[in-house]
XYZ file of C-alpha atoms in Angstrom:
623
model
C 93.752 103.256 36.799
C 90.661 103.468 38.993
C 87.189 102.236 38.394
C 84.185 103.070 40.523
C 81.925 100.703 42.409
C 78.804 100.177 40.353
C 76.209 100.667 43.082
C 75.962 104.206 44.407
C 73.488 103.210 47.091
C 75.812 100.591 48.566
C 78.837 102.838 48.129
C 77.134 105.451 50.284
C 76.699 102.946 53.103
C 80.088 101.304 52.631
C 81.833 104.650 52.966
C 80.313 105.173 56.402
C 80.945 101.598 57.563
C 84.492 101.436 56.163
C 85.407 104.576 58.059
C 83.985 103.237 61.278
C 85.100 99.605 61.115
C 83.416 96.873 63.174
C 82.165 96.831 66.740
C 83.555 94.340 69.208
C 82.978 95.374 72.792
C 79.783 94.408 74.602
C 79.296 97.299 76.981
C 76.200 97.244 79.128
C 76.481 100.969 79.809
C 75.730 103.949 77.622
C 78.717 105.192 75.637
C 79.584 108.153 73.413
C 81.556 105.827 71.092
C 82.333 102.147 70.547
C 85.483 100.420 69.400
C 86.276 97.045 67.897
C 89.216 96.399 70.201
C 90.186 98.318 73.295
C 89.005 101.901 73.495
C 88.230 104.561 70.870
C 91.133 106.852 70.066
C 89.294 110.003 71.046
C 88.103 110.549 74.658
C 84.576 111.544 75.608
C 85.521 115.209 75.853
C 87.363 115.490 72.516
C 86.817 118.729 70.605
C 87.449 117.623 67.025
C 89.203 114.996 64.939
C 92.976 115.458 64.548
C 92.801 115.573 60.753
C 90.581 118.660 60.487
C 91.296 122.391 60.900
C 88.825 123.611 63.528
C 89.486 127.202 62.448
C 88.922 126.593 58.716
C 87.004 129.536 57.206
C 83.565 128.846 55.819
C 82.417 130.001 52.395
C 83.044 129.829 48.675
C 81.781 127.530 45.958
C 83.651 124.316 45.225
C 83.041 123.079 41.693
C 83.771 119.444 40.894
C 83.358 117.113 37.929
C 82.005 113.568 37.678
C 83.394 111.648 40.668
C 82.748 108.361 38.855
C 81.783 107.017 35.434
C 78.388 108.647 35.827
C 77.665 111.090 32.975
C 74.064 111.995 33.875
C 71.574 111.386 36.655
C 67.831 110.833 36.815
C 67.107 110.626 40.531
C 68.137 111.792 43.996
C 67.314 108.524 45.781
C 70.522 106.526 46.270
C 68.798 103.571 47.909
C 66.874 102.105 44.953
C 68.119 99.897 42.181
C 66.931 101.524 38.994
C 68.296 104.784 37.650
C 71.442 106.868 38.151
C 71.811 108.845 41.374
C 73.060 112.420 41.372
C 76.641 112.752 42.663
C 77.034 114.204 46.134
C 73.795 112.899 47.633
C 75.751 111.539 50.575
C 75.951 115.181 51.734
C 72.222 115.003 52.533
C 72.160 111.994 54.833
C 73.537 111.070 58.229
C 73.516 108.024 60.464
C 73.327 107.382 64.186
C 77.125 107.009 64.352
C 80.106 108.034 62.264
C 83.691 106.825 62.115
C 86.998 108.621 62.271
C 89.463 108.411 59.391
C 92.567 107.804 61.508
C 91.492 104.546 63.143
C 90.028 101.437 61.587
C 87.550 100.279 64.163
C 85.585 102.991 65.911
C 82.192 104.709 65.758
C 81.262 107.959 67.458
C 77.804 109.317 68.108
C 76.353 111.567 65.386
C 72.559 111.524 65.413
C 72.872 109.415 68.556
C 74.344 110.926 71.699
C 74.819 107.594 73.477
C 74.840 103.906 72.655
C 73.909 100.998 74.900
C 74.932 97.431 74.007
C 72.951 94.692 75.713
C 75.087 92.300 77.802
C 74.018 89.373 75.628
C 74.965 91.270 72.447
C 71.523 90.652 70.925
C 70.434 94.286 70.801
C 71.759 97.829 70.704
C 69.893 100.874 71.957
C 70.597 104.353 70.627
C 69.459 107.589 72.219
C 68.897 110.277 69.584
C 70.318 113.706 70.236
C 67.270 115.890 70.976
C 68.848 118.691 68.922
C 69.028 116.549 65.742
C 66.929 118.018 62.973
C 66.029 117.096 59.428
C 66.388 119.629 56.626
C 62.680 120.531 56.914
C 63.142 121.477 60.578
C 61.483 118.393 62.029
C 63.245 116.592 64.902
C 64.846 113.250 64.104
C 62.811 110.667 65.988
C 62.968 106.981 66.778
C 60.033 106.530 64.401
C 62.144 107.944 61.557
C 64.971 105.527 62.369
C 62.560 102.590 62.380
C 61.001 103.822 59.142
C 64.439 104.020 57.517
C 65.319 100.438 58.497
C 61.951 99.036 57.452
C 62.174 100.855 54.107
C 65.728 99.759 53.354
C 64.819 96.143 54.110
C 61.688 96.303 51.948
C 61.425 95.128 48.326
C 61.237 98.800 47.272
C 64.881 99.382 48.162
C 67.868 97.929 46.335
C 68.262 94.246 47.286
C 71.744 94.871 48.675
C 70.266 96.494 51.756
C 68.267 93.405 52.665
C 71.516 91.483 52.492
C 73.410 94.042 54.569
C 70.725 94.482 57.244
C 69.281 90.991 57.048
C 70.461 90.014 60.562
C 68.814 93.056 62.121
C 65.434 91.607 63.018
C 63.676 94.865 63.811
C 63.941 98.367 65.180
C 61.792 98.978 68.253
C 60.674 102.456 69.232
C 61.279 102.751 72.985
C 60.274 106.398 73.164
C 60.439 109.449 70.907
C 64.238 109.671 71.136
C 65.212 106.054 71.863
C 65.342 103.187 69.416
C 66.483 99.601 69.978
C 67.820 97.363 67.211
C 67.323 93.630 67.800
C 69.546 91.050 66.142
C 69.166 87.461 65.012
C 72.341 86.428 66.788
C 75.289 87.851 68.653
C 77.510 89.395 66.018
C 80.059 92.074 66.768
C 79.405 93.830 63.481
C 75.669 94.325 63.918
C 75.798 97.321 66.310
C 78.030 99.055 63.776
C 75.713 98.196 60.909
C 72.773 99.592 62.855
C 74.702 102.737 63.747
C 75.882 103.262 60.182
C 72.450 102.944 58.589
C 71.372 106.095 56.686
C 68.435 107.828 58.356
C 65.818 109.795 56.473
C 62.437 111.326 57.326
C 59.206 109.410 56.905
C 57.921 112.554 55.173
C 60.218 112.065 52.170
C 57.828 111.548 49.251
C 54.705 112.418 51.289
C 51.905 114.020 49.284
C 49.710 116.855 50.594
C 46.950 114.349 51.380
C 49.305 112.328 53.594
C 49.827 109.442 51.152
C 53.301 108.447 49.997
C 54.925 108.137 46.592
C 56.227 104.545 46.554
C 59.858 104.571 47.692
C 61.130 102.915 44.514
C 59.415 105.645 42.453
C 61.062 108.574 44.212
C 63.096 110.426 41.593
C 63.532 114.193 41.864
C 61.624 114.536 45.132
C 64.228 116.178 47.326
C 65.365 113.882 50.128
C 64.637 114.925 53.706
C 67.828 114.050 55.556
C 69.784 115.603 58.387
C 73.072 116.201 56.556
C 75.001 119.476 56.281
C 73.864 120.330 52.732
C 70.642 120.929 50.835
C 69.923 120.619 47.110
C 69.713 124.182 45.839
C 69.194 123.557 42.134
C 69.897 121.088 39.335
C 69.724 121.156 35.578
C 68.970 118.515 32.981
C 70.622 115.668 34.894
C 74.035 117.211 34.180
C 74.668 119.697 36.989
C 73.620 119.913 40.609
C 74.337 122.502 43.295
C 74.325 121.806 47.019
C 74.096 124.676 49.523
C 75.272 124.394 53.094
C 72.274 124.338 55.367
C 72.425 127.580 57.405
C 70.426 125.824 60.129
C 72.502 122.624 60.093
C 71.930 121.128 63.511
C 75.266 119.339 63.923
C 77.789 122.070 63.066
C 79.160 122.269 66.615
C 79.417 118.522 67.254
C 83.016 117.295 67.826
C 82.582 114.911 64.870
C 81.645 117.848 62.611
C 83.892 120.709 63.790
C 86.194 121.848 60.978
C 84.208 119.947 58.354
C 81.973 120.862 55.408
C 83.477 124.317 54.975
C 82.257 125.216 51.485
C 79.106 127.304 51.208
C 78.216 125.506 47.976
C 79.378 122.365 46.217
C 78.581 122.061 42.509
C 78.956 118.954 40.361
C 79.275 119.256 36.575
C 78.985 115.999 34.676
C 81.005 115.656 31.491
C 80.347 113.184 28.714
C 83.744 111.496 28.794
C 87.142 111.628 30.471
C 88.742 113.700 27.716
C 86.103 116.409 27.973
C 86.395 116.350 31.750
C 90.171 116.851 31.681
C 90.056 119.640 29.131
C 87.348 121.380 31.183
C 89.590 121.299 34.246
C 92.516 122.778 32.338
C 90.153 125.490 31.084
C 89.254 126.376 34.681
C 85.657 125.086 34.695
C 86.042 123.316 38.021
C 88.363 123.392 41.012
C 89.821 119.975 41.800
C 90.548 116.772 39.924
C 91.456 113.428 41.449
C 93.553 111.776 38.772
C 93.320 107.994 38.464
C 95.088 107.723 35.109
C 98.876 107.662 35.413
C 99.381 108.679 31.800
C 97.220 111.759 32.285
C 99.140 112.708 35.431
C 102.429 112.656 33.583
C 101.507 113.680 30.036
C 98.161 115.509 30.056
C 97.850 117.274 33.397
C 100.230 119.913 32.109
C 100.051 123.312 30.412
C 100.314 127.033 30.966
C 98.125 127.121 34.049
C 100.219 124.425 35.695
C 103.406 126.252 34.720
C 102.103 129.536 36.205
C 100.980 127.898 39.445
C 97.309 128.593 38.872
C 96.810 124.841 38.803
C 98.765 122.674 41.211
C 99.530 118.950 41.296
C 100.202 117.129 44.573
C 100.499 113.513 45.663
C 98.971 112.617 49.036
C 99.861 109.326 50.805
C 97.091 107.078 52.045
C 96.947 103.789 53.912
C 93.762 102.359 52.458
C 93.520 98.764 51.459
C 93.535 98.491 47.678
C 90.240 96.737 47.236
C 90.114 94.481 44.196
C 90.095 95.933 40.705
C 90.381 93.866 37.578
C 88.645 92.132 34.700
C 85.760 90.428 36.490
C 84.937 87.036 34.945
C 81.247 86.202 35.053
C 81.240 82.536 36.058
C 77.554 82.289 35.233
C 78.871 81.939 31.673
C 79.909 78.319 30.904
C 83.047 79.697 29.253
C 84.480 80.799 32.600
C 83.449 77.928 34.848
C 86.748 76.039 34.579
C 89.426 77.431 36.897
C 92.119 76.413 34.388
C 90.559 78.713 31.815
C 90.392 81.575 34.255
C 94.037 81.079 35.243
C 95.020 81.075 31.583
C 93.401 84.461 31.096
C 95.342 85.801 34.076
C 98.566 84.617 32.474
C 97.744 86.599 29.313
C 97.846 89.982 31.061
C 101.325 91.531 30.834
C 101.297 93.982 33.747
C 104.992 94.760 33.588
C 104.696 95.903 29.979
C 101.637 98.007 30.783
C 103.390 99.574 33.763
C 106.406 100.551 31.685
C 104.645 101.677 28.526
C 101.351 103.148 29.770
C 101.609 103.779 33.530
C 105.078 105.298 33.847
C 105.916 102.701 36.510
C 103.511 104.272 38.995
C 101.668 101.108 39.970
C 102.090 97.785 41.731
C 100.198 94.632 40.781
C 97.235 93.680 42.931
C 97.942 90.224 44.358
C 95.173 89.946 46.951
C 91.588 90.996 47.574
C 93.007 92.822 50.615
C 96.388 94.022 49.333
C 98.293 96.690 51.250
C 96.817 95.539 54.594
C 97.413 92.849 57.207
C 94.210 91.247 55.910
C 96.149 89.812 52.957
C 96.974 86.110 53.136
C 100.695 85.346 53.137
C 102.791 82.228 53.538
C 101.196 78.987 54.679
C 97.794 78.926 56.415
C 97.826 79.443 60.164
C 96.144 76.928 62.500
C 93.140 79.257 62.671
C 92.901 79.398 58.887
C 93.239 75.638 58.603
C 90.364 75.175 61.046
C 88.147 77.041 58.556
C 89.554 75.380 55.424
C 89.951 71.736 56.518
C 86.208 70.890 56.555
C 86.126 71.783 52.883
C 89.376 70.164 51.763
C 87.613 67.750 49.414
C 85.913 70.645 47.593
C 88.887 73.018 47.462
C 91.889 73.111 45.203
C 94.794 71.522 47.140
C 96.820 74.628 46.298
C 94.620 76.592 48.731
C 96.466 74.851 51.553
C 99.808 76.179 50.298
C 101.057 79.724 49.790
C 98.925 82.261 47.905
C 99.482 82.313 44.144
C 101.946 84.800 42.705
C 100.768 86.975 39.841
C 102.419 86.329 36.474
C 105.622 88.302 35.879
C 107.242 89.121 32.544
C 110.378 90.788 33.883
C 113.478 88.632 33.278
C 113.866 85.751 33.871
C 110.109 85.677 33.278
C 108.589 86.431 29.871
C 105.215 86.784 28.193
C 106.103 83.845 25.942
C 106.626 81.548 28.950
C 103.341 82.715 30.482
C 101.416 82.124 27.255
C 102.919 78.645 26.914
C 101.690 77.865 30.415
C 98.273 79.320 29.535
C 98.126 77.172 26.388
C 98.823 74.052 28.437
C 96.056 74.915 30.902
C 93.588 75.492 28.086
C 94.575 72.170 26.532
C 93.894 70.399 29.834
C 90.495 72.100 29.912
C 89.607 70.671 26.500
C 90.427 73.578 24.213
C 92.290 72.895 20.989
C 93.483 75.202 18.206
C 92.013 74.323 14.831
C 90.423 76.078 11.867
C 91.935 79.406 12.890
C 90.588 79.517 16.443
C 90.749 77.909 19.854
C 87.779 75.522 20.031
C 86.161 73.142 22.495
C 85.075 69.566 21.806
C 81.864 70.844 20.174
C 83.874 72.965 17.791
C 82.731 76.240 19.396
C 85.318 79.019 19.293
C 86.624 80.658 22.435
C 85.054 84.117 22.147
C 83.957 86.653 24.728
C 83.147 90.330 25.161
C 84.823 92.873 27.441
C 82.099 95.356 28.374
C 82.804 98.963 29.301
C 80.900 102.222 29.501
C 81.513 105.235 27.310
C 82.761 107.371 30.204
C 85.882 105.317 30.789
C 86.368 103.494 27.499
C 89.068 105.915 26.338
C 91.139 105.134 29.413
C 90.735 101.391 29.125
C 91.022 101.003 25.370
C 94.856 100.817 25.132
C 94.932 98.424 28.086
C 92.221 96.197 26.658
C 93.836 96.288 23.218
C 97.091 94.908 24.674
C 95.209 92.199 26.569
C 93.246 91.259 23.433
C 96.458 91.040 21.409
C 97.925 88.573 23.880
C 94.724 86.524 23.883
C 94.859 86.318 20.094
C 98.173 84.499 20.415
C 96.260 81.776 22.243
C 93.559 81.614 19.577
C 91.037 83.485 21.761
C 88.895 86.188 20.217
C 87.929 88.933 22.629
C 86.011 92.045 21.596
C 85.700 95.403 23.337
C 82.103 96.610 23.656
C 81.349 100.165 24.761
C 77.873 101.054 26.057
C 76.194 104.164 27.397
C 76.465 104.242 31.196
C 72.739 103.629 31.729
C 72.792 100.613 29.403
C 76.011 99.400 30.975
C 74.549 99.635 34.471
C 71.398 97.813 33.420
C 73.434 94.963 31.938
C 75.560 94.692 35.082
C 72.488 94.652 37.321
C 71.136 91.754 35.252
C 74.585 90.068 35.100
C 74.315 90.271 31.300
C 78.021 90.440 30.522
C 81.059 88.224 29.976
C 83.818 90.374 31.432
C 84.012 93.940 32.693
C 86.287 96.102 34.830
C 85.103 96.946 38.326
C 86.779 98.194 41.457
C 85.500 96.688 44.679
C 85.756 99.390 47.359
C 88.445 98.811 49.954
C 87.555 98.076 53.552
C 89.786 98.308 56.601
C 87.696 95.854 58.617
C 85.749 93.366 56.464
C 82.195 92.549 57.388
C 78.793 91.920 55.851
C 79.719 93.626 52.599
C 81.810 90.522 51.850
C 78.621 88.412 51.903
C 77.143 90.800 49.348
C 80.233 90.381 47.156
C 80.866 86.653 47.447
C 77.880 84.944 49.105
C 75.912 82.338 47.173
C 72.576 84.024 47.801
C 73.848 87.308 46.347
C 74.917 85.492 43.176
C 71.239 84.958 42.345
C 70.108 88.489 43.310
C 70.009 90.944 40.407
C 71.898 94.129 41.190
C 74.029 92.528 43.902
C 77.784 93.056 44.146
C 78.504 89.351 43.456
C 79.304 90.158 39.856
C 81.550 87.121 39.444
C 78.632 84.790 40.241
C 80.505 82.901 42.942
C 78.490 80.147 44.638
C 80.666 78.174 47.016
C 79.621 76.436 50.265
C 83.228 76.765 51.464
C 83.181 80.518 50.904
C 79.770 80.829 52.577
C 81.133 79.021 55.627
C 84.187 81.291 55.792
C 81.979 84.360 55.420
C 79.879 83.258 58.399
C 83.038 82.928 60.464
C 84.190 86.338 59.269
C 81.084 88.231 60.363
C 80.916 86.285 63.653
C 84.571 86.843 64.582
C 84.942 87.782 68.242
C 88.613 88.798 68.192
C 90.969 90.477 65.776
C 92.813 87.180 65.409
C 89.617 85.379 64.401
C 88.829 88.120 61.900
C 92.307 87.843 60.381
C 92.062 84.058 60.127
C 88.716 84.277 58.315
C 89.861 87.064 55.976
C 93.099 85.251 55.140
C 91.171 82.031 54.451
C 88.736 83.926 52.214
C 91.610 85.584 50.369
C 93.271 82.222 49.704
C 90.132 80.665 48.253
C 89.356 83.678 46.081
C 92.867 84.124 44.725
C 93.271 80.445 43.935
C 89.882 80.556 42.193
C 91.129 83.124 39.630
C 87.745 84.826 39.423
C 89.373 88.127 38.520
C 92.293 89.109 36.328
C 93.732 91.592 38.829
C 94.841 95.073 37.829
C 97.065 97.443 39.777
C 97.085 99.958 42.601
C 98.836 102.988 44.010
C 99.317 103.897 47.684
C 98.802 107.603 46.960
C 96.070 109.978 45.855
C 96.979 112.209 42.893
C 95.128 115.505 43.121
C 95.267 118.561 40.867
C 93.541 121.723 42.093
C 93.241 125.471 41.738
C 95.492 127.736 43.731
C 93.714 128.989 46.849
C 92.361 125.659 48.041
C 93.744 124.456 51.361
C 93.659 121.338 53.526
C 94.520 120.411 57.134
C 98.133 119.965 58.107
C 97.568 116.399 59.350
C 96.289 113.929 56.799
C 93.843 111.156 57.673
C 95.072 107.609 57.322
C 92.132 105.955 55.594
C 90.252 108.121 53.145
C 88.906 108.603 49.680
C 90.198 111.714 47.971
C 86.873 113.140 46.784
C 85.175 112.805 50.154
C 88.235 114.229 51.910
C 88.146 117.305 49.697
C 84.444 118.003 50.131
C 84.465 117.358 53.885
C 87.695 118.997 55.142
C 89.200 121.395 52.536
C 88.462 125.123 52.333
C 89.270 128.233 50.367
C 92.070 130.328 51.907
C 94.635 132.905 50.884
C 98.063 131.248 51.130
C 99.819 130.874 53.481
C 97.215 129.887 56.074
C 99.056 129.839 59.405
C 100.263 126.363 60.240
C 97.843 124.829 57.803
C 98.950 123.390 54.466
C 97.548 126.065 52.173
C 97.947 125.669 48.435
C 100.844 127.751 47.192
């Protein structure tokens, strides 16, 4: 089961930063690329990334369905808080640098053709490729880069961007094609954050008289970016068509060769997951990334699959899992006791769900960084202890031991034993069963709501029903509330929920996005990613060490320490993950022979696949 991140604007930026990783070196000379440790994988004269087909044919129309829970859109601007952004808008924007998908810590010039890091690490200067052009034909200038930063840090943009770019003091225009970012302090991540910032024209939203529509009021004004696609048409907030820009400036760049091969990319938004699946089987769109194990086994079948017109294939990936689960809003008094939160974790029977609903296709998430070396294991290292010891009095003593194991109901374990343990924890926390319900000292019943949106409710309903049934055995009454996506998003932005399911996007090299997810300041910022409401001085201190890490070892120590505190805090009832992408697609689609290591399936399809008649030489053409 997969659930999308709730903030499209942050997801757009995170995708670029996750691919690139962090910056570590402090070169004083201009460079074509930067790397966190050592040197970038690709040399200065590289022709293309290894995971693309440089000879991929261009053309054809790729039709896709909702890539997330979004069922309609009412704006093109992905950088503001209110409203629902059209899918695919990331195709319109570029940044000064871009990452490769087969290394975790590199950034190569895109809009920038060289990068200069000051010896003191307090600034980074980018020279803009003089050939870089926006979609309206204007050159990309240093003024546009400065305008983009100033706008994203302003109150008119979503508050997440102020958090992400908060340590970038300013952008200084050196000349028409040179811009310098100045930082509050030396931080190895900041050059990467500056390089990964989306850049857009200052003319976006400009009226004929030269005045501007306020940035937070931009809706269907077409963005002026430098990306490979343009918006060709859209209809009723339900469909949108992107056309490849015939004058795209960057087509011959090594970081773009073999990419963005479709002439058009169309998104059709369906009202729910059932309608979306049936539309795919009817041939209404070309590719489906399947996140529901039951669908993959039981529903992604039929005559077109039998005939080979539709094909199913599993692709391995090495992404971290991210964290997905029932997020407990600790702003609610009900969830402020860690014993209560742990009891709820004990009530989820993953092994039963995996057997009965998931066809044993998943593993349990047991870390905020599972499936990577960022996951805490064993006892804390000396480096971890140096970060944890100052907060020993405020932390659970268990944090200084091994990470907690997730409940298991396979023999010799059992759901009954887990629920008995949960009952004991609830009793310690002051909850007693009387008058037909679990009640606190005031006699108030233990009741809460699990919020979901209509687009994914059908997928979650059998899972939630099982969870609710187990909670009932403890005297807890949980209800499942389904809301329209727009209402759901509004409630999440205002933190007006008890519990909901969210997937935090995975990162290969953690950085400032962790402050947005777990920092105390973000907990009080509507629309932030700190949905659990965590406010912990210990976590804030660890986060500072994380973003200031100077070596890989320091980064690992900080991430492991963070993982220990979060897992022992039981802020989430973790779900499950798979180390593969399940993709169903129409015959005739093809992909490069070498797969990337770290990638999202949807972005991989739109950026590197193509239409071809099988077989396609040495390439892996669909057959």
